[in-house]
PDB file of C-alpha atoms in Angstrom:
ATOM      1  CA  ARG A1233      -0.018  -0.105   0.144  1.00 50.00           C
ATOM      2  CA  SER A1234       1.143   3.333  -0.720  1.00 51.00           C
ATOM      3  CA  PRO A1235       0.267   6.058   1.843  1.00 52.00           C
ATOM      4  CA  LEU A1236      -2.217   8.606   0.843  1.00 50.00           C
ATOM      5  CA  PRO A1237      -1.054  12.086   0.345  1.00 52.00           C
ATOM      6  CA  VAL A1238      -2.227  14.403   3.218  1.00 49.00           C
ATOM      7  CA  SER A1239      -2.495  18.035   2.425  1.00 50.00           C
ATOM      8  CA  GLY A1240      -3.100  20.556   5.116  1.00 50.00           C
ATOM      9  CA  GLY A1241      -6.084  22.641   5.221  1.00 50.00           C
ATOM     10  CA  GLY A1242      -9.584  22.030   3.953  1.00 53.00           C
ATOM     11  CA  GLY A1243      -9.254  19.178   1.697  1.00 58.00           C
ATOM     12  CA  GLY A1244      -9.890  16.523   4.239  1.00 70.00           C
ATOM     13  CA  GLU A1245     -13.320  15.354   3.073  1.00 90.00           C
ATOM     14  CA  PRO A1246     -12.087  14.054  -0.390  1.00 88.00           C
ATOM     15  CA  LEU A1247      -9.256  12.421   1.437  1.00 89.00           C
ATOM     16  CA  ALA A1248     -11.872  10.662   3.786  1.00 88.00           C
ATOM     17  CA  GLN A1249     -13.764   9.708   0.917  1.00 90.00           C
ATOM     18  CA  ALA A1250     -10.807   8.162  -0.851  1.00 89.00           C
ATOM     19  CA  LEU A1251      -9.665   6.376   2.371  1.00 90.00           C
ATOM     20  CA  ALA A1252     -13.217   4.946   2.891  1.00 90.00           C
ATOM     21  CA  GLY A1253     -13.100   3.690  -0.712  1.00 90.00           C
ATOM     22  CA  VAL A1254      -9.719   2.109  -0.302  1.00 91.00           C
ATOM     23  CA  LEU A1255     -10.945   0.590   3.024  1.00 92.00           C
ATOM     24  CA  SER A1256     -14.152  -0.747   1.335  1.00 92.00           C
ATOM     25  CA  GLU A1257     -12.187  -2.380  -1.443  1.00 93.00           C
ATOM     26  CA  GLN A1258      -9.812  -3.887   1.018  1.00 93.00           C
ATOM     27  CA  GLN A1259     -12.787  -5.312   3.009  1.00 94.00           C
ATOM     28  CA  LEU A1260     -14.244  -6.505  -0.190  1.00 94.00           C
ATOM     29  CA  ALA A1261     -11.018  -8.025  -1.322  1.00 95.00           C
ATOM     30  CA  GLU A1262     -10.525  -9.598   2.079  1.00 95.00           C
ATOM     31  CA  SER A1263     -14.111 -11.051   2.006  1.00 95.00           C
ATOM     32  CA  GLU A1264     -13.468 -12.498  -1.456  1.00 95.00           C
ATOM     33  CA  ARG A1265      -9.897 -13.868  -0.162  1.00 95.00           C
ATOM     34  CA  GLN A1266     -11.933 -15.573   2.752  1.00 96.00           C
ATOM     35  CA  ILE A1267     -14.544 -16.998   0.290  1.00 96.00           C
ATOM     36  CA  LEU A1268     -11.814 -18.252  -1.958  1.00 96.00           C
ATOM     37  CA  ALA A1269      -9.900 -19.853   0.973  1.00 96.00           C
ATOM     38  CA  ASP A1270     -13.183 -21.738   2.282  1.00 96.00           C
ATOM     39  CA  LYS A1271     -13.640 -22.997  -1.203  1.00 95.00           C
ATOM     40  CA  ALA A1272     -10.045 -24.267  -1.427  1.00 96.00           C
ATOM     41  CA  ALA A1273     -10.247 -25.881   1.860  1.00 96.00           C
ATOM     42  CA  LYS A1274     -13.575 -27.487   0.800  1.00 95.00           C
ATOM     43  CA  GLY A1275     -11.936 -28.470  -2.580  1.00 95.00           C
ATOM     44  CA  ALA A1276      -8.942 -29.901  -0.862  1.00 95.00           C
ATOM     45  CA  ALA A1277     -11.320 -31.862   1.822  1.00 95.00           C
ATOM     46  CA  ALA A1278     -13.308 -33.303  -1.411  1.00 95.00           C
ATOM     47  CA  VAL A1279      -9.972 -34.339  -2.969  1.00 96.00           C
ATOM     48  CA  GLU A1280      -8.561 -35.905   0.121  1.00 95.00           C
ATOM     49  CA  SER A1281     -12.076 -37.693   0.572  1.00 95.00           C
ATOM     50  CA  ALA A1282     -12.138 -38.739  -3.103  1.00 95.00           C
ATOM     51  CA  ALA A1283      -8.568 -40.065  -2.800  1.00 95.00           C
ATOM     52  CA  ALA A1284      -9.393 -42.045   0.188  1.00 94.00           C
ATOM     53  CA  SER A1285     -12.483 -43.500  -1.498  1.00 95.00           C
ATOM     54  CA  LEU A1286     -10.456 -44.145  -4.500  1.00 95.00           C
ATOM     55  CA  ALA A1287      -7.785 -46.050  -2.355  1.00 95.00           C
ATOM     56  CA  SER A1288     -10.840 -48.103  -0.778  1.00 95.00           C
ATOM     57  CA  HIS A1289     -12.187 -48.886  -4.111  1.00 96.00           C
ATOM     58  CA  ASP A1290      -8.698 -49.927  -5.344  1.00 95.00           C
ATOM     59  CA  GLU A1291      -8.293 -52.263  -2.318  1.00 95.00           C
ATOM     60  CA  THR A1292     -11.854 -53.875  -3.027  1.00 96.00           C
ATOM     61  CA  VAL A1293     -11.131 -54.271  -6.639  1.00 95.00           C
ATOM     62  CA  ALA A1294      -7.878 -55.877  -5.776  1.00 95.00           C
ATOM     63  CA  ARG A1295      -9.545 -58.383  -3.214  1.00 94.00           C
ATOM     64  CA  SER A1296     -12.235 -59.195  -5.848  1.00 95.00           C
ATOM     65  CA  ARG A1297      -9.762 -59.914  -8.627  1.00 94.00           C
ATOM     66  CA  ALA A1298      -7.913 -62.172  -6.090  1.00 93.00           C
ATOM     67  CA  GLU A1299     -11.069 -63.989  -5.219  1.00 94.00           C
ATOM     68  CA  PHE A1300     -12.142 -64.283  -8.791  1.00 93.00           C
ATOM     69  CA  ASP A1301      -8.609 -65.713  -9.757  1.00 91.00           C
ATOM     70  CA  GLY A1302      -8.974 -68.226  -6.971  1.00 91.00           C
ATOM     71  CA  HIS A1303     -12.450 -69.296  -8.238  1.00 92.00           C
ATOM     72  CA  ALA A1304     -11.086 -69.324 -11.791  1.00 91.00           C
ATOM     73  CA  ALA A1305      -8.357 -71.616 -10.637  1.00 89.00           C
ATOM     74  CA  THR A1306     -10.870 -74.046  -8.651  1.00 92.00           C
ATOM     75  CA  SER A1307     -13.217 -74.021 -11.471  1.00 92.00           C
ATOM     76  CA  ALA A1308     -10.197 -75.056 -13.776  1.00 91.00           C
ATOM     77  CA  GLU A1309      -9.278 -77.875 -11.297  1.00 92.00           C
ATOM     78  CA  LEU A1310     -12.958 -79.030 -11.037  1.00 93.00           C
ATOM     79  CA  GLN A1311     -13.246 -78.925 -14.944  1.00 94.00           C
ATOM     80  CA  ALA A1312      -9.962 -80.923 -15.303  1.00 93.00           C
ATOM     81  CA  LYS A1313     -11.286 -83.492 -12.693  1.00 93.00           C
ATOM     82  CA  LEU A1314     -14.598 -83.816 -14.474  1.00 93.00           C
ATOM     83  CA  ALA A1315     -12.913 -84.348 -17.741  1.00 94.00           C
ATOM     84  CA  ALA A1316     -10.647 -86.937 -16.262  1.00 93.00           C
ATOM     85  CA  SER A1317     -13.506 -88.755 -14.543  1.00 94.00           C
ATOM     86  CA  ARG A1318     -15.600 -89.036 -17.637  1.00 95.00           C
ATOM     87  CA  PRO A1319     -13.942 -92.110 -19.236  1.00 94.00           C
ATOM     88  CA  ARG A1320     -14.306 -93.913 -15.827  1.00 94.00           C
ATOM     89  CA  ALA A1321     -18.072 -92.784 -15.456  1.00 94.00           C
ATOM     90  CA  GLU A1322     -18.837 -94.191 -18.961  1.00 94.00           C
ATOM     91  CA  ALA A1323     -17.046 -97.420 -18.309  1.00 94.00           C
ATOM     92  CA  LEU A1324     -19.178 -97.740 -15.066  1.00 95.00           C
ATOM     93  CA  GLU A1325     -22.274 -96.916 -16.930  1.00 95.00           C
ATOM     94  CA  ALA A1326     -21.347 -99.588 -19.559  1.00 95.00           C
ATOM     95  CA  GLU A1327     -20.621-102.077 -16.755  1.00 95.00           C
ATOM     96  CA  ALA A1328     -24.035-101.247 -15.031  1.00 95.00           C
ATOM     97  CA  ALA A1329     -25.729-101.938 -18.428  1.00 95.00           C
ATOM     98  CA  ARG A1330     -23.977-105.197 -18.917  1.00 95.00           C
ATOM     99  CA  LEU A1331     -24.832-106.270 -15.228  1.00 94.00           C
ATOM    100  CA  GLY A1332     -28.470-105.206 -15.730  1.00 94.00           C
ATOM    101  CA  GLU A1333     -28.721-107.536 -18.804  1.00 93.00           C
ATOM    102  CA  GLU A1334     -26.856-110.251 -16.764  1.00 92.00           C
ATOM    103  CA  GLN A1335     -29.500-109.862 -13.982  1.00 93.00           C
ATOM    104  CA  ARG A1336     -32.428-109.847 -16.260  1.00 92.00           C
ATOM    105  CA  ALA A1337     -31.083-113.159 -18.050  1.00 91.00           C
ATOM    106  CA  ALA A1338     -30.595-114.686 -14.531  1.00 92.00           C
ATOM    107  CA  ALA A1339     -33.984-113.660 -13.411  1.00 91.00           C
ATOM    108  CA  ALA A1340     -35.453-115.253 -16.607  1.00 88.00           C
ATOM    109  CA  LYS A1341     -33.480-118.465 -16.068  1.00 87.00           C
ATOM    110  CA  LEU A1342     -34.623-118.625 -12.374  1.00 87.00           C
ATOM    111  CA  GLU A1343     -38.159-118.305 -13.568  1.00 84.00           C
ATOM    112  CA  GLU A1344     -37.792-121.009 -16.153  1.00 80.00           C
ATOM    113  CA  GLY A1345     -36.164-123.236 -13.214  1.00 76.00           C
ATOM    114  CA  VAL A1346     -38.953-122.467 -10.901  1.00 76.00           C
ATOM    115  CA  ALA A1347     -41.697-123.216 -13.635  1.00 70.00           C
ATOM    116  CA  ALA A1348     -39.720-126.550 -14.470  1.00 66.00           C
ATOM    117  CA  ARG A1349     -39.978-127.662 -10.770  1.00 68.00           C
ATOM    118  CA  SER A1350     -43.580-126.845 -10.213  1.00 65.00           C
ATOM    119  CA  GLY A1351     -46.180-129.701  -9.790  1.00 54.00           C
ATOM    120  CA  GLY A1352     -47.192-129.847 -13.346  1.00 57.00           C
ATOM    121  CA  SER A1353     -43.765-130.465 -14.581  1.00 60.00           C
ATOM    122  CA  MET A1354     -43.439-133.549 -12.305  1.00 64.00           C
ATOM    123  CA  ASN A1355     -45.700-135.514 -14.592  1.00 72.00           C
ATOM    124  CA  GLU A1356     -43.643-134.242 -17.615  1.00 75.00           C
ATOM    125  CA  ARG A1357     -40.374-135.605 -16.051  1.00 74.00           C
ATOM    126  CA  LEU A1358     -42.071-138.976 -15.127  1.00 75.00           C
ATOM    127  CA  ARG A1359     -43.284-139.215 -18.857  1.00 80.00           C
ATOM    128  CA  ALA A1360     -39.938-138.421 -20.075  1.00 81.00           C
ATOM    129  CA  LEU A1361     -38.302-141.132 -17.861  1.00 78.00           C
ATOM    130  CA  MET A1362     -41.046-143.665 -18.867  1.00 81.00           C
ATOM    131  CA  GLU A1363     -40.288-142.784 -22.534  1.00 85.00           C
ATOM    132  CA  ALA A1364     -36.776-143.337 -22.059  1.00 84.00           C
ATOM    133  CA  LYS A1365     -37.387-146.731 -20.386  1.00 81.00           C
ATOM    134  CA  ARG A1366     -39.473-147.856 -23.257  1.00 84.00           C
ATOM    135  CA  SER A1367     -36.829-146.766 -25.859  1.00 85.00           C
ATOM    136  CA  GLY A1368     -34.369-148.726 -23.842  1.00 81.00           C
ATOM    137  CA  SER A1369     -31.998-145.856 -23.224  1.00 82.00           C
ATOM    138  CA  ILE A1370     -32.190-146.189 -19.409  1.00 81.00           C
ATOM    139  CA  PRO A1371     -32.389-149.773 -18.399  1.00 73.00           C
ATOM    140  CA  GLY A1372     -33.517-150.942 -14.972  1.00 68.00           C
ATOM    141  CA  LEU A1373     -36.363-148.380 -14.319  1.00 65.00           C
ATOM    142  CA  VAL A1374     -39.238-150.501 -13.040  1.00 62.00           C
ATOM    143  CA  GLY A1375     -42.666-148.767 -13.046  1.00 58.00           C
ATOM    144  CA  ARG A1376     -43.432-145.566 -11.134  1.00 57.00           C
ATOM    145  CA  LEU A1377     -41.433-144.531  -8.001  1.00 56.00           C
ATOM    146  CA  GLY A1378     -43.427-143.768  -5.067  1.00 59.00           C
ATOM    147  CA  SER A1379     -42.776-141.942  -1.949  1.00 60.00           C
ATOM    148  CA  PRO A1380     -39.565-143.029  -0.273  1.00 62.00           C
ATOM    149  CA  ARG A1381     -40.116-144.965   2.921  1.00 64.00           C
ATOM    150  CA  PRO A1382     -37.833-147.122   5.016  1.00 72.00           C
ATOM    151  CA  LEU A1383     -36.965-150.699   3.617  1.00 72.00           C
ATOM    152  CA  PRO A1384     -37.644-153.519   5.984  1.00 75.00           C
ATOM    153  CA  PRO A1385     -34.480-155.447   7.106  1.00 80.00           C
ATOM    154  CA  PRO A1386     -33.738-158.355   5.135  1.00 75.00           C
TER     155      PRO A1386
END
């Protein structure tokens, strides 16, 4: 600031007006400086908050990426295990089909055996034995066999 010239005598009023104008401009400048300082402080706080938020976001992204990579590795391992187990599963399915066929054949054979041993087939066997006797293919068969019972002592 430059000092205002002071003249002696009756010119005090313009000097007071000039001084008041300068003071008013100074107050206005000080007020604007304070407003700008407040805005700068708010801006710095916003930048600081944004930087902290960005750092937190970066940490979250890094954790998520690591978790994703872990899941991707696990998924790859599981896919490899699944691919490796497919031939075994196919072999087991083929074996199960083969055993199912065997079981059905055995059940049919059992059913035939049960039918062959039923009461009606006893006559068929007896007829077959008597026919074999008549044809001479089994000598020594005499008549029909009855129920076994103890023989009397000689």
